[in-house]
Amino acid sequence: VSSHAPEHQGSIYARRAALLRGAMIDEGVDALILTPGPDMLYLTGFSEEAHERLLCLVVSQHAQSVFVCPSLNAEQVLLNPAGVTDIRDWADATGWHAAFHQVAGELELAGATIAVGDDLAARFLLPIQVMLPGVRFVGGGNLVALLRCVKDDEELRLLRRASEITEAACQAGIDACRVGVTEREVADVIERAITSAGATVSFDTIVAAGPNGALPHHRPGGRVLTHGDVVVLDLGATYENYRGDMTRTVAIGEASEEAQVVYDAVYRAGVAATAAVKPGAIPALVDAAARRTIELAGYGDYFIHRTGHGIGLAEHELPNIVDGNETPLEPGNCFSIEPGIYVPGQFGVRLENLVAVTDDGYESLNSPIPERIPVV
Ligand code: ZN
Ligand code: ZN
Ligand code: ZN
């Protein structure tokens, strides 16, 4: 549910469709096929999983967009906020092939170049390729992704709200950390805080204590928090489809000297990377700023992932803050800065905030990260 009046919504989606058509012309793409997911949501305000049934949006350079959908979803699709009215539904008994074939014929796609979204399943793409033998199929994953990575004011408002809820849930999780409590119990506290704030859990909450913290994507389990444990908490709330994502690291009862040294290196890496964020900055150099700090501290081999990822309708999207990404940042980009050090068998430290690039620098969507490891 959005607070926008329908006509304002319509103009947002009309603007996005116009930008997409421009990108399709630039890339020589006649049509784009998208299945449910963030791209469909971005373009129409609608997305609903249809699983093994084909539900797709066909965007053509030359005609109005068309939804092909299972009959059982037709009513929902009709309510799409973008106001796409051309909806071709198909029944289980007849299958989707005829409906799709009809649309392809009307759009004159027989000899066209068709881009497909990254998540168009083989069970659909393979029959479509057989159906349209003269078509050149190309990957369309970047067409909408490049539009999505520049957020407008309304998107930034929702991202800020998602981060506020995430922030409060993180604090609830930290407050729940004490000797004798399990990782799973802390994760439950976090997830309840998210849902009771009217949001949903964006991804499986990570609470990783002691040696588990050395696994960046550890799933919380029955490990009981113990005096001296370093605990990594990584969580996100989704508010009106926009996502939060933050990580804090705390120590239970006391922090060892090594934990303090490692925390300090990760903290300074985050500060160095964040200070490099502004319009025109090269993501590879933002990554390098974090990496160099951790290398100088002697833990370079233990920083085993990129410095950050874009965020919006998806938990991970463009831009990636990674070595090799030379595409300059621009206002409206929103991404994480999340350096980490993972000492195998011992512990891990990761610290993550989201930033949005502004006209002259950046805006942090999270509270400042504590300079020293909080002992709880
Ligand atoms: Zn991750
Ligand atoms: Zn995270
Ligand atoms: Zn992240």
Short mmCIF file of C-alpha atoms and ligand atoms in Angstrom, two decimals:
data_model
loop_
_atom_site.label_atom_id
_atom_site.label_comp_id
_atom_site.label_asym_id
_atom_site.label_seq_id
_atom_site.Cartn_x
_atom_site.Cartn_y
_atom_site.Cartn_z
CA VAL A 1 0.00 0.00 0.00
CA SER A 2 1.45 3.33 -1.00
CA SER A 3 0.49 6.80 0.14
CA HIS A 4 0.59 8.09 -3.42
CA ALA A 5 -2.48 9.21 -5.26
CA PRO A 6 -3.08 6.98 -8.29
CA GLU A 7 -2.21 9.68 -10.81
CA HIS A 8 1.14 10.31 -9.14
CA GLN A 9 1.83 6.57 -9.13
CA GLY A 10 0.91 6.43 -12.79
CA SER A 11 3.42 9.14 -13.60
CA ILE A 12 6.18 7.29 -11.73
CA TYR A 13 5.56 4.12 -13.73
CA ALA A 14 5.16 6.03 -16.98
CA ARG A 15 8.53 7.65 -16.36
CA ARG A 16 10.17 4.30 -15.64
CA ALA A 17 8.63 2.76 -18.77
CA ALA A 18 9.93 5.66 -20.88
CA LEU A 19 13.44 5.29 -19.44
CA LEU A 20 13.32 1.55 -20.08
CA ARG A 21 12.23 2.03 -23.70
CA GLY A 22 15.19 4.39 -24.15
CA ALA A 23 17.55 1.76 -22.74
CA MET A 24 16.00 -0.89 -25.01
CA ILE A 25 16.55 1.33 -28.06
CA ASP A 26 20.17 1.92 -27.00
CA GLU A 27 20.72 -1.83 -26.64
CA GLY A 28 18.88 -2.77 -29.84
CA VAL A 29 16.33 -4.81 -27.89
CA ASP A 30 12.80 -5.09 -29.33
CA ALA A 31 11.12 -6.67 -26.32
CA LEU A 32 11.85 -7.65 -22.75
CA ILE A 33 10.27 -10.57 -20.89
CA LEU A 34 10.16 -10.29 -17.10
CA THR A 35 8.83 -12.79 -14.58
CA PRO A 36 7.81 -11.91 -10.99
CA GLY A 37 10.52 -10.17 -9.00
CA PRO A 38 12.00 -6.75 -8.34
CA ASP A 39 12.11 -5.67 -12.00
CA MET A 40 8.40 -6.39 -12.50
CA LEU A 41 7.64 -4.64 -9.22
CA TYR A 42 9.67 -1.60 -10.25
CA LEU A 43 7.91 -1.27 -13.59
CA THR A 44 4.33 -2.03 -12.55
CA GLY A 45 4.08 -1.97 -8.76
CA PHE A 46 2.92 -5.58 -9.02
CA SER A 47 4.70 -8.85 -8.46
CA GLU A 48 3.26 -12.14 -7.30
CA GLU A 49 5.01 -15.51 -7.35
CA ALA A 50 3.32 -17.87 -9.82
CA HIS A 51 5.84 -20.70 -9.36
CA GLU A 52 5.52 -23.30 -12.14
CA ARG A 53 2.88 -21.24 -13.96
CA LEU A 54 3.98 -18.58 -16.44
CA LEU A 55 3.26 -15.04 -15.26
CA CYS A 56 5.23 -12.52 -17.27
CA LEU A 57 5.30 -8.93 -18.40
CA VAL A 58 6.24 -8.40 -22.03
CA VAL A 59 7.57 -4.90 -22.62
CA SER A 60 7.85 -3.96 -26.26
CA GLN A 61 9.75 -1.06 -27.77
CA HIS A 62 6.91 -0.52 -30.21
CA ALA A 63 3.67 -1.23 -28.29
CA GLN A 64 2.00 -1.16 -24.89
CA SER A 65 3.18 -3.64 -22.28
CA VAL A 66 1.27 -6.91 -21.91
CA PHE A 67 0.84 -9.25 -18.98
CA VAL A 68 0.51 -12.97 -19.66
CA CYS A 69 -0.78 -14.62 -16.52
CA PRO A 70 -2.55 -17.64 -15.08
CA SER A 71 -6.32 -17.10 -14.90
CA LEU A 72 -6.21 -17.50 -11.15
CA ASN A 73 -3.97 -14.38 -10.92
CA ALA A 74 -5.86 -12.27 -13.46
CA GLU A 75 -7.81 -10.21 -10.90
CA GLN A 76 -4.63 -9.37 -9.00
CA VAL A 77 -2.74 -8.47 -12.14
CA LEU A 78 -5.56 -6.18 -13.25
CA LEU A 79 -4.99 -4.08 -10.11
CA ASN A 80 -1.37 -3.38 -11.04
CA PRO A 81 -0.58 0.19 -9.94
CA ALA A 82 1.04 1.04 -13.27
CA GLY A 83 -2.32 0.56 -14.97
CA VAL A 84 -1.20 -2.01 -17.54
CA THR A 85 -4.58 -3.03 -18.94
CA ASP A 86 -3.60 -5.57 -21.62
CA ILE A 87 -3.83 -8.84 -19.69
CA ARG A 88 -3.87 -12.23 -21.41
CA ASP A 89 -4.81 -14.91 -18.98
CA TRP A 90 -4.57 -18.61 -19.62
CA ALA A 91 -6.25 -21.56 -17.92
CA ASP A 92 -4.52 -24.55 -16.37
CA ALA A 93 -6.34 -26.89 -18.75
CA THR A 94 -5.03 -25.13 -21.89
CA GLY A 95 -1.62 -23.99 -20.70
CA TRP A 96 0.31 -20.81 -21.41
CA HIS A 97 1.81 -21.55 -24.84
CA ALA A 98 -1.15 -20.35 -26.94
CA ALA A 99 -1.55 -17.12 -24.97
CA PHE A 100 2.14 -16.33 -25.22
CA HIS A 101 2.25 -17.27 -28.91
CA GLN A 102 -0.64 -14.91 -29.60
CA VAL A 103 1.16 -12.01 -27.91
CA ALA A 104 4.41 -12.75 -29.75
CA GLY A 105 2.50 -12.68 -33.03
CA GLU A 106 0.74 -9.40 -32.31
CA LEU A 107 4.01 -7.79 -31.26
CA GLU A 108 5.68 -9.15 -34.42
CA LEU A 109 8.49 -10.73 -32.46
CA ALA A 110 9.28 -13.51 -35.00
CA GLY A 111 12.64 -12.04 -36.07
CA ALA A 112 13.19 -9.76 -33.11
CA THR A 113 15.85 -9.43 -30.44
CA ILE A 114 14.25 -10.33 -27.13
CA ALA A 115 15.89 -9.68 -23.79
CA VAL A 116 14.94 -11.95 -20.91
CA GLY A 117 15.16 -11.20 -17.21
CA ASP A 118 17.69 -13.16 -15.18
CA ASP A 119 14.99 -15.16 -13.44
CA LEU A 120 13.04 -16.43 -16.46
CA ALA A 121 13.10 -20.16 -15.69
CA ALA A 122 14.36 -22.72 -18.17
CA ARG A 123 10.89 -24.34 -18.08
CA PHE A 124 9.59 -21.22 -19.84
CA LEU A 125 12.57 -20.01 -21.85
CA LEU A 126 13.28 -23.33 -23.57
CA PRO A 127 9.73 -23.72 -24.98
CA ILE A 128 9.70 -20.01 -25.95
CA GLN A 129 12.94 -20.52 -27.87
CA VAL A 130 11.38 -23.46 -29.71
CA MET A 131 8.24 -21.40 -30.37
CA LEU A 132 10.24 -18.46 -31.79
CA PRO A 133 13.15 -20.00 -33.72
CA GLY A 134 14.07 -16.77 -35.56
CA VAL A 135 14.45 -14.71 -32.40
CA ARG A 136 17.79 -13.64 -30.96
CA PHE A 137 17.58 -13.99 -27.15
CA VAL A 138 19.87 -11.86 -25.01
CA GLY A 139 20.32 -11.38 -21.29
CA GLY A 140 18.22 -8.49 -20.05
CA GLY A 141 19.31 -8.49 -16.43
CA ASN A 142 20.90 -5.06 -16.61
CA LEU A 143 18.17 -3.18 -18.48
CA VAL A 144 15.97 -2.54 -15.45
CA ALA A 145 18.75 -3.04 -12.87
CA LEU A 146 20.55 0.05 -14.16
CA LEU A 147 17.38 2.10 -13.76
CA ARG A 148 16.71 0.67 -10.32
CA CYS A 149 20.12 1.61 -9.00
CA VAL A 150 19.26 5.32 -9.09
CA LYS A 151 16.61 5.90 -6.43
CA ASP A 152 14.05 8.69 -6.55
CA ASP A 153 12.90 10.68 -3.50
CA GLU A 154 9.99 8.35 -2.74
CA GLU A 155 12.24 5.29 -2.89
CA LEU A 156 14.72 6.99 -0.58
CA ARG A 157 11.91 7.75 1.87
CA LEU A 158 10.95 4.07 1.96
CA LEU A 159 14.59 2.99 2.29
CA ARG A 160 15.02 5.36 5.26
CA ARG A 161 11.92 3.93 6.91
CA ALA A 162 13.09 0.35 6.31
CA SER A 163 16.41 1.26 7.91
CA GLU A 164 14.69 2.85 10.94
CA ILE A 165 12.81 -0.38 11.58
CA THR A 166 15.96 -2.41 10.99
CA GLU A 167 17.85 -0.19 13.43
CA ALA A 168 15.30 -0.70 16.22
CA ALA A 169 15.25 -4.47 15.63
CA CYS A 170 19.05 -4.57 15.76
CA GLN A 171 19.01 -2.80 19.11
CA ALA A 172 16.42 -5.29 20.39
CA GLY A 173 18.72 -8.10 19.25
CA ILE A 174 21.74 -6.58 20.97
CA ASP A 175 19.68 -6.11 24.14
CA ALA A 176 18.78 -9.81 24.00
CA CYS A 177 22.43 -10.91 23.82
CA ARG A 178 23.57 -12.39 27.12
CA VAL A 179 25.18 -15.54 28.47
CA GLY A 180 22.89 -18.57 28.14
CA VAL A 181 20.72 -17.34 25.28
CA THR A 182 20.94 -19.16 21.93
CA GLU A 183 21.66 -17.58 18.56
CA ARG A 184 18.19 -18.67 17.41
CA GLU A 185 16.53 -16.93 20.36
CA VAL A 186 18.30 -13.67 19.55
CA ALA A 187 17.28 -14.01 15.89
CA ASP A 188 13.67 -14.58 16.99
CA VAL A 189 13.72 -11.36 19.05
CA ILE A 190 15.02 -9.48 16.01
CA GLU A 191 12.43 -10.95 13.66
CA ARG A 192 9.56 -10.25 16.09
CA ALA A 193 10.71 -6.63 16.36
CA ILE A 194 10.63 -6.35 12.57
CA THR A 195 7.18 -7.87 12.13
CA SER A 196 5.64 -6.00 15.06
CA ALA A 197 6.77 -2.74 13.41
CA GLY A 198 4.64 -3.60 10.39
CA ALA A 199 7.53 -4.75 8.23
CA THR A 200 8.68 -8.15 7.02
CA VAL A 201 12.00 -9.92 7.43
CA SER A 202 14.11 -9.17 4.35
CA PHE A 203 16.46 -12.15 4.61
CA ASP A 204 17.30 -14.91 7.06
CA THR A 205 18.62 -13.08 10.10
CA ILE A 206 22.22 -13.88 10.94
CA VAL A 207 23.24 -14.22 14.58
CA ALA A 208 26.66 -15.84 14.69
CA ALA A 209 28.47 -16.32 17.98
CA GLY A 210 32.09 -17.25 18.58
CA PRO A 211 33.56 -19.46 15.79
CA ASN A 212 30.26 -19.26 13.88
CA GLY A 213 31.00 -15.58 13.29
CA ALA A 214 33.82 -16.63 10.97
CA LEU A 215 31.14 -17.90 8.54
CA PRO A 216 29.78 -14.75 6.84
CA HIS A 217 26.38 -16.33 6.08
CA HIS A 218 25.99 -18.52 9.17
CA ARG A 219 22.44 -19.58 10.01
CA PRO A 220 21.56 -19.08 13.65
CA GLY A 221 21.25 -22.31 15.57
CA GLY A 222 21.34 -23.73 19.05
CA ARG A 223 24.72 -22.34 20.03
CA VAL A 224 24.47 -20.77 23.47
CA LEU A 225 26.11 -17.36 23.92
CA THR A 226 29.11 -17.69 26.20
CA HIS A 227 31.20 -15.22 28.18
CA GLY A 228 33.80 -13.71 25.83
CA ASP A 229 31.92 -14.55 22.62
CA VAL A 230 32.08 -12.11 19.75
CA VAL A 231 28.61 -12.03 18.16
CA VAL A 232 27.75 -10.85 14.64
CA LEU A 233 24.15 -9.70 14.06
CA ASP A 234 23.12 -9.06 10.43
CA LEU A 235 19.49 -8.27 9.71
CA GLY A 236 17.08 -6.36 7.53
CA ALA A 237 13.46 -5.22 7.50
CA THR A 238 11.45 -4.82 4.31
CA TYR A 239 9.04 -1.88 4.37
CA GLU A 240 6.68 -1.41 1.42
CA ASN A 241 9.01 -3.61 -0.66
CA TYR A 242 12.15 -1.61 0.19
CA ARG A 243 14.83 -3.21 2.29
CA GLY A 244 17.09 -2.49 5.19
CA ASP A 245 20.35 -4.32 5.88
CA MET A 246 22.72 -3.67 8.75
CA THR A 247 25.32 -5.54 10.77
CA ARG A 248 26.67 -4.93 14.23
CA THR A 249 29.20 -6.91 16.24
CA VAL A 250 29.26 -7.06 20.04
CA ALA A 251 31.14 -9.00 22.71
CA ILE A 252 29.50 -10.89 25.57
CA GLY A 253 30.86 -9.93 29.00
CA GLU A 254 34.31 -9.00 27.79
CA ALA A 255 36.23 -8.51 24.54
CA SER A 256 39.61 -10.19 24.07
CA GLU A 257 42.51 -8.06 22.92
CA GLU A 258 42.40 -9.68 19.47
CA ALA A 259 38.67 -9.00 19.21
CA GLN A 260 39.34 -5.33 19.97
CA VAL A 261 42.15 -5.13 17.40
CA VAL A 262 40.08 -6.84 14.70
CA TYR A 263 37.03 -4.70 15.47
CA ASP A 264 39.18 -1.57 15.23
CA ALA A 265 40.48 -2.60 11.79
CA VAL A 266 36.96 -3.31 10.48
CA TYR A 267 35.66 -0.06 11.97
CA ARG A 268 38.40 1.96 10.31
CA ALA A 269 37.89 0.13 7.01
CA GLY A 270 34.23 1.17 7.06
CA VAL A 271 35.15 4.76 7.86
CA ALA A 272 37.72 4.85 5.04
CA ALA A 273 35.33 3.38 2.49
CA THR A 274 32.44 5.62 3.53
CA ALA A 275 34.64 8.73 3.35
CA ALA A 276 35.34 7.88 -0.31
CA VAL A 277 31.61 7.89 -1.24
CA LYS A 278 30.48 10.82 -3.39
CA PRO A 279 29.15 11.37 -6.91
CA GLY A 280 31.81 10.38 -9.44
CA ALA A 281 33.66 8.10 -7.02
CA ILE A 282 34.73 4.75 -8.48
CA PRO A 283 33.27 1.76 -6.57
CA ALA A 284 36.54 -0.18 -7.03
CA LEU A 285 38.32 2.59 -5.13
CA VAL A 286 35.72 2.60 -2.34
CA ASP A 287 36.37 -1.13 -2.03
CA ALA A 288 40.12 -0.54 -2.11
CA ALA A 289 39.89 2.01 0.71
CA ALA A 290 38.35 -0.63 2.98
CA ARG A 291 40.64 -3.41 1.77
CA ARG A 292 43.85 -1.41 2.22
CA THR A 293 42.92 -0.56 5.81
CA ILE A 294 42.37 -4.22 6.64
CA GLU A 295 45.55 -5.29 4.82
CA LEU A 296 47.59 -2.76 6.79
CA ALA A 297 46.17 -4.21 9.99
CA GLY A 298 47.48 -7.61 8.86
CA TYR A 299 44.10 -9.25 8.19
CA GLY A 300 43.90 -8.88 4.39
CA ASP A 301 43.48 -12.64 3.83
CA TYR A 302 40.46 -12.66 6.14
CA PHE A 303 38.38 -10.06 4.29
CA ILE A 304 36.77 -12.54 1.91
CA HIS A 305 33.94 -10.64 0.21
CA ARG A 306 33.20 -7.39 -1.62
CA THR A 307 32.86 -4.22 0.46
CA GLY A 308 29.21 -3.67 -0.39
CA HIS A 309 26.17 -4.21 -2.58
CA GLY A 310 23.33 -2.04 -3.82
CA ILE A 311 19.96 -2.33 -2.11
CA GLY A 312 16.40 -1.36 -2.90
CA LEU A 313 13.59 -3.66 -4.01
CA ALA A 314 16.15 -6.46 -3.81
CA GLU A 315 18.49 -7.27 -0.96
CA HIS A 316 21.42 -7.39 -3.38
CA GLU A 317 21.36 -5.23 -6.50
CA LEU A 318 23.55 -2.71 -8.33
CA PRO A 319 25.92 -1.07 -7.71
CA ASN A 320 28.42 -3.57 -6.36
CA ILE A 321 31.20 -2.03 -4.32
CA VAL A 322 33.84 -4.37 -5.59
CA ASP A 323 37.22 -4.46 -7.31
CA GLY A 324 36.65 -4.13 -11.06
CA ASN A 325 33.54 -1.94 -10.88
CA GLU A 326 34.70 1.28 -12.56
CA THR A 327 31.23 2.78 -13.12
CA PRO A 328 31.19 6.10 -11.24
CA LEU A 329 28.69 6.50 -8.43
CA GLU A 330 25.84 8.93 -8.95
CA PRO A 331 23.29 10.63 -6.70
CA GLY A 332 20.52 8.18 -5.80
CA ASN A 333 22.77 5.12 -5.63
CA CYS A 334 22.13 3.29 -2.38
CA PHE A 335 24.37 0.52 -1.10
CA SER A 336 25.98 -1.14 1.88
CA ILE A 337 29.49 -0.63 3.23
CA GLU A 338 30.21 -3.86 5.10
CA PRO A 339 33.81 -4.79 5.63
CA GLY A 340 34.49 -7.87 7.72
CA ILE A 341 37.30 -9.98 9.09
CA TYR A 342 36.71 -13.70 9.57
CA VAL A 343 39.27 -15.56 11.66
CA PRO A 344 38.55 -19.25 10.97
CA GLY A 345 37.67 -21.28 14.03
CA GLN A 346 37.75 -18.25 16.28
CA PHE A 347 35.39 -15.37 15.52
CA GLY A 348 34.32 -12.81 12.98
CA VAL A 349 33.61 -9.09 12.94
CA ARG A 350 31.42 -7.40 10.33
CA LEU A 351 30.04 -3.86 10.47
CA GLU A 352 27.48 -2.71 7.93
CA ASN A 353 25.66 0.52 7.25
CA LEU A 354 23.72 1.68 4.21
CA VAL A 355 24.57 4.90 2.43
CA ALA A 356 22.78 6.88 -0.26
CA VAL A 357 24.86 9.03 -2.61
CA THR A 358 23.75 12.68 -2.49
CA ASP A 359 24.61 15.63 -4.73
CA ASP A 360 27.76 16.36 -2.75
CA GLY A 361 28.58 13.24 -0.73
CA TYR A 362 26.47 10.68 1.03
CA GLU A 363 23.70 10.22 3.54
CA SER A 364 23.97 7.38 6.05
CA LEU A 365 20.72 5.47 6.51
CA ASN A 366 21.92 3.98 9.82
CA SER A 367 23.21 5.25 13.13
CA PRO A 368 26.96 5.73 13.48
CA ILE A 369 28.81 2.48 14.17
CA PRO A 370 30.34 2.37 17.68
CA GLU A 371 34.08 3.10 17.56
CA ARG A 372 34.92 0.31 19.99
CA ILE A 373 33.37 -3.12 20.26
CA PRO A 374 30.33 -2.83 22.54
CA VAL A 375 30.56 -5.19 25.51
CA VAL A 376 27.08 -6.34 26.52
ZN ZN B 1 25.16 -11.23 2.29
ZN ZN B 2 23.79 -7.54 5.90
ZN ZN B 3 24.54 -6.45 3.12
#
